[in-house]
Amino acid sequence: TNDSLNRVFEQHQRELDGTRLRVSHVVLRPDGGGGEAAMEKLLKQAEEIRQEIVQGKLSLAEAAARWSVGPSRRDGGDLGWIRRDGPMVESFASVVYKLPKGGLSEPFATPSGVHIAIVTAVEPGRTSPAAVRSQLERLLAAELVRELVVEGRRTAGVTFAP
C-alpha cells in the first residue's frame, strides 16, 4: 500500500532522497600483506585514535594529518560531498549514512583500509517517494521476505537426521 511505501521511505529517506553528506576520515592501511593479523592491529590502532578524538585530545583533522595514508590527509581528512550511491564504495557509504551530523564512526574496514569517519555537514535531498517507487517496492518486498523467513523458522519444525 502507499502507507507501507511511505513508511519504508521514511526509514530509508536519507539513502533514497538524494541527501548529500560532507565527510572527513582517517584511513589506515596495512604494510604489505599481513592478512587478518594486520587488519586486527589496524582496527586496534584506529580505536585508540578514535578515543583520543572522543576525549578531545585531538581533532579528526589533526589525526588525519598525523596518521591517515589517504590523499585527503592534506585537507584534514575532508573527502568533500558524497551521495549514497557514490563516489564512495558501499562498505563506506553504508556506515557514514547512518551517522548524524557531527557523528563519529567506530573504526570500520573497507577494501581501502580501516577508517574512522565523521559527518561534517548534511544537505537534505529533495527526491519524492514517487520518484523512487521501484526502489521502495524492492525494499518493502525484501522486508516482507525477511519477516516470512523469521516466522517460518519460529514455527516450522526442522529436524536433522544422521
mmCIF file of C-alpha atoms in Angstrom:
data_model
loop_
_atom_site.group_PDB
_atom_site.id
_atom_site.type_symbol
_atom_site.label_atom_id
_atom_site.label_comp_id
_atom_site.label_asym_id
_atom_site.label_seq_id
_atom_site.Cartn_x
_atom_site.Cartn_y
_atom_site.Cartn_z
ATOM 1 C CA THR A 1 0.000 0.000 0.000
ATOM 2 C CA ASN A 2 1.021 3.634 -0.264
ATOM 3 C CA ASP A 3 1.183 3.788 3.549
ATOM 4 C CA SER A 4 3.667 0.890 3.564
ATOM 5 C CA LEU A 5 5.770 2.504 0.862
ATOM 6 C CA ASN A 6 5.753 5.840 2.708
ATOM 7 C CA ARG A 7 6.849 4.075 5.920
ATOM 8 C CA VAL A 8 9.757 2.448 4.088
ATOM 9 C CA PHE A 9 10.675 5.809 2.523
ATOM 10 C CA GLU A 10 10.756 7.432 5.975
ATOM 11 C CA GLN A 11 13.007 4.638 7.270
ATOM 12 C CA HIS A 12 15.415 4.993 4.332
ATOM 13 C CA GLN A 13 14.824 8.620 3.366
ATOM 14 C CA ARG A 14 18.412 9.763 3.715
ATOM 15 C CA GLU A 15 19.562 6.935 1.445
ATOM 16 C CA LEU A 16 16.903 7.478 -1.218
ATOM 17 C CA ASP A 17 16.103 11.179 -1.435
ATOM 18 C CA GLY A 18 19.458 12.398 -2.738
ATOM 19 C CA THR A 19 20.799 13.630 0.615
ATOM 20 C CA ARG A 20 24.474 14.548 0.373
ATOM 21 C CA LEU A 21 26.954 14.309 3.236
ATOM 22 C CA ARG A 22 30.231 16.098 3.706
ATOM 23 C CA VAL A 23 32.560 13.558 5.259
ATOM 24 C CA SER A 24 36.063 13.581 6.680
ATOM 25 C CA HIS A 25 38.031 10.479 7.607
ATOM 26 C CA VAL A 26 41.248 8.892 8.706
ATOM 27 C CA VAL A 27 42.253 5.827 6.698
ATOM 28 C CA LEU A 28 44.886 3.338 7.804
ATOM 29 C CA ARG A 29 46.342 0.635 5.546
ATOM 30 C CA PRO A 30 48.489 -2.357 6.454
ATOM 31 C CA ASP A 31 52.093 -2.522 5.369
ATOM 32 C CA GLY A 32 52.279 -5.296 2.808
ATOM 33 C CA GLY A 33 50.124 -8.437 3.058
ATOM 34 C CA GLY A 34 49.782 -9.114 6.759
ATOM 35 C CA GLY A 35 46.365 -10.726 6.424
ATOM 36 C CA GLU A 36 43.904 -10.846 9.281
ATOM 37 C CA ALA A 37 46.500 -10.113 11.971
ATOM 38 C CA ALA A 38 47.444 -6.848 10.242
ATOM 39 C CA MET A 39 43.768 -5.868 9.980
ATOM 40 C CA GLU A 40 43.204 -6.547 13.685
ATOM 41 C CA LYS A 41 46.235 -4.384 14.505
ATOM 42 C CA LEU A 42 44.837 -1.553 12.352
ATOM 43 C CA LEU A 43 41.403 -1.808 13.974
ATOM 44 C CA LYS A 44 43.019 -1.551 17.397
ATOM 45 C CA GLN A 45 45.109 1.442 16.307
ATOM 46 C CA ALA A 46 42.014 3.101 14.825
ATOM 47 C CA GLU A 47 40.115 2.590 18.088
ATOM 48 C CA GLU A 48 42.959 4.249 20.022
ATOM 49 C CA ILE A 49 42.902 7.209 17.609
ATOM 50 C CA ARG A 50 39.110 7.416 17.900
ATOM 51 C CA GLN A 51 39.345 7.514 21.702
ATOM 52 C CA GLU A 52 41.781 10.432 21.508
ATOM 53 C CA ILE A 53 39.304 12.278 19.273
ATOM 54 C CA VAL A 54 36.352 11.499 21.573
ATOM 55 C CA GLN A 55 38.348 12.659 24.609
ATOM 56 C CA GLY A 56 39.173 15.925 22.851
ATOM 57 C CA LYS A 57 42.920 15.305 22.821
ATOM 58 C CA LEU A 58 42.991 15.937 19.066
ATOM 59 C CA SER A 59 40.610 16.681 16.228
ATOM 60 C CA LEU A 60 39.882 14.359 13.341
ATOM 61 C CA ALA A 61 41.752 16.793 11.077
ATOM 62 C CA GLU A 62 44.840 16.518 13.292
ATOM 63 C CA ALA A 63 44.509 12.719 13.357
ATOM 64 C CA ALA A 64 44.201 12.651 9.551
ATOM 65 C CA ALA A 65 47.315 14.782 9.125
ATOM 66 C CA ARG A 66 49.234 12.568 11.539
ATOM 67 C CA TRP A 67 48.123 9.015 10.679
ATOM 68 C CA SER A 68 45.974 8.884 7.540
ATOM 69 C CA VAL A 69 47.519 7.399 4.416
ATOM 70 C CA GLY A 70 44.901 8.774 2.015
ATOM 71 C CA PRO A 71 45.382 11.896 -0.088
ATOM 72 C CA SER A 72 42.679 13.672 1.947
ATOM 73 C CA ARG A 73 45.142 13.865 4.859
ATOM 74 C CA ARG A 74 46.400 17.125 3.331
ATOM 75 C CA ASP A 75 42.878 18.558 3.685
ATOM 76 C CA GLY A 76 42.291 17.443 7.256
ATOM 77 C CA GLY A 77 40.704 14.213 6.031
ATOM 78 C CA ASP A 78 37.969 16.035 4.095
ATOM 79 C CA LEU A 79 36.515 13.874 1.329
ATOM 80 C CA GLY A 80 34.054 16.522 0.193
ATOM 81 C CA TRP A 81 30.409 15.826 -0.596
ATOM 82 C CA ILE A 82 29.264 12.262 -1.175
ATOM 83 C CA ARG A 83 25.950 10.716 -2.117
ATOM 84 C CA ARG A 84 24.619 7.379 -1.001
ATOM 85 C CA ASP A 85 25.166 5.967 -4.478
ATOM 86 C CA GLY A 86 28.720 7.255 -4.943
ATOM 87 C CA PRO A 87 31.526 8.031 -5.278
ATOM 88 C CA MET A 88 32.454 6.021 -2.164
ATOM 89 C CA VAL A 89 32.198 2.226 -2.069
ATOM 90 C CA GLU A 90 29.128 0.647 -0.477
ATOM 91 C CA SER A 91 31.028 -0.529 2.607
ATOM 92 C CA PHE A 92 31.977 3.101 3.331
ATOM 93 C CA ALA A 93 28.681 4.772 2.416
ATOM 94 C CA SER A 94 26.581 2.284 4.388
ATOM 95 C CA VAL A 95 28.423 3.262 7.589
ATOM 96 C CA VAL A 96 28.517 7.039 7.167
ATOM 97 C CA TYR A 97 24.883 7.335 6.073
ATOM 98 C CA LYS A 98 23.867 6.010 9.499
ATOM 99 C CA LEU A 99 25.719 8.831 11.263
ATOM 100 C CA PRO A 100 24.108 12.130 12.265
ATOM 101 C CA LYS A 101 25.801 15.442 11.561
ATOM 102 C CA GLY A 102 28.851 15.537 13.831
ATOM 103 C CA GLY A 103 28.662 11.773 14.362
ATOM 104 C CA LEU A 104 31.967 9.933 14.632
ATOM 105 C CA SER A 105 32.016 6.333 13.432
ATOM 106 C CA GLU A 106 33.506 3.346 15.128
ATOM 107 C CA PRO A 107 36.502 2.002 13.177
ATOM 108 C CA PHE A 108 35.362 0.041 10.110
ATOM 109 C CA ALA A 109 37.039 -1.773 7.256
ATOM 110 C CA THR A 110 36.633 -1.323 3.510
ATOM 111 C CA PRO A 111 38.774 -2.535 0.606
ATOM 112 C CA SER A 112 40.750 0.733 1.015
ATOM 113 C CA GLY A 113 41.708 0.093 4.641
ATOM 114 C CA VAL A 114 40.407 0.870 8.119
ATOM 115 C CA HIS A 115 38.510 4.134 8.548
ATOM 116 C CA ILE A 116 37.235 6.482 11.215
ATOM 117 C CA ALA A 117 34.754 8.910 9.678
ATOM 118 C CA ILE A 118 32.794 11.970 10.740
ATOM 119 C CA VAL A 119 29.876 13.680 9.019
ATOM 120 C CA THR A 120 30.646 17.404 8.985
ATOM 121 C CA ALA A 121 27.609 18.654 7.039
ATOM 122 C CA VAL A 122 24.302 17.387 5.664
ATOM 123 C CA GLU A 123 22.490 18.672 2.589
ATOM 124 C CA PRO A 124 18.965 17.200 2.580
ATOM 125 C CA GLY A 125 17.707 15.669 -0.627
ATOM 126 C CA ARG A 126 14.526 16.593 -2.446
ATOM 127 C CA THR A 127 13.555 13.370 -4.203
ATOM 128 C CA SER A 128 9.947 12.338 -3.545
ATOM 129 C CA PRO A 129 8.737 8.826 -2.711
ATOM 130 C CA ALA A 130 7.024 8.634 -6.103
ATOM 131 C CA ALA A 131 10.353 9.136 -7.882
ATOM 132 C CA VAL A 132 11.920 6.130 -6.119
ATOM 133 C CA ARG A 133 8.828 3.912 -6.003
ATOM 134 C CA SER A 134 10.544 0.905 -7.626
ATOM 135 C CA GLN A 135 13.343 1.028 -5.036
ATOM 136 C CA LEU A 136 10.762 1.319 -2.258
ATOM 137 C CA GLU A 137 8.897 -1.695 -3.611
ATOM 138 C CA ARG A 138 12.118 -3.754 -3.628
ATOM 139 C CA LEU A 139 12.956 -2.694 -0.063
ATOM 140 C CA LEU A 140 9.435 -3.495 1.113
ATOM 141 C CA ALA A 141 9.484 -6.880 -0.634
ATOM 142 C CA ALA A 142 12.831 -7.738 0.993
ATOM 143 C CA GLU A 143 11.447 -6.689 4.387
ATOM 144 C CA LEU A 144 8.389 -8.908 3.919
ATOM 145 C CA VAL A 145 10.529 -11.885 2.864
ATOM 146 C CA ARG A 146 12.734 -11.443 5.965
ATOM 147 C CA GLU A 147 9.612 -11.397 8.169
ATOM 148 C CA LEU A 148 8.284 -14.556 6.489
ATOM 149 C CA VAL A 149 11.607 -16.353 6.955
ATOM 150 C CA VAL A 150 11.782 -15.385 10.622
ATOM 151 C CA GLU A 151 8.198 -16.539 11.170
ATOM 152 C CA GLY A 152 8.847 -19.755 9.250
ATOM 153 C CA ARG A 153 11.929 -20.539 11.327
ATOM 154 C CA ARG A 154 9.982 -19.882 14.504
ATOM 155 C CA THR A 155 7.015 -22.080 13.609
ATOM 156 C CA ALA A 156 8.424 -24.810 11.355
ATOM 157 C CA GLY A 157 9.758 -27.932 12.951
ATOM 158 C CA VAL A 158 13.142 -28.748 11.488
ATOM 159 C CA THR A 159 14.942 -31.927 12.414
ATOM 160 C CA PHE A 160 18.255 -33.218 11.229
ATOM 161 C CA ALA A 161 18.758 -36.930 10.713
ATOM 162 C CA PRO A 162 22.183 -38.577 10.819
#
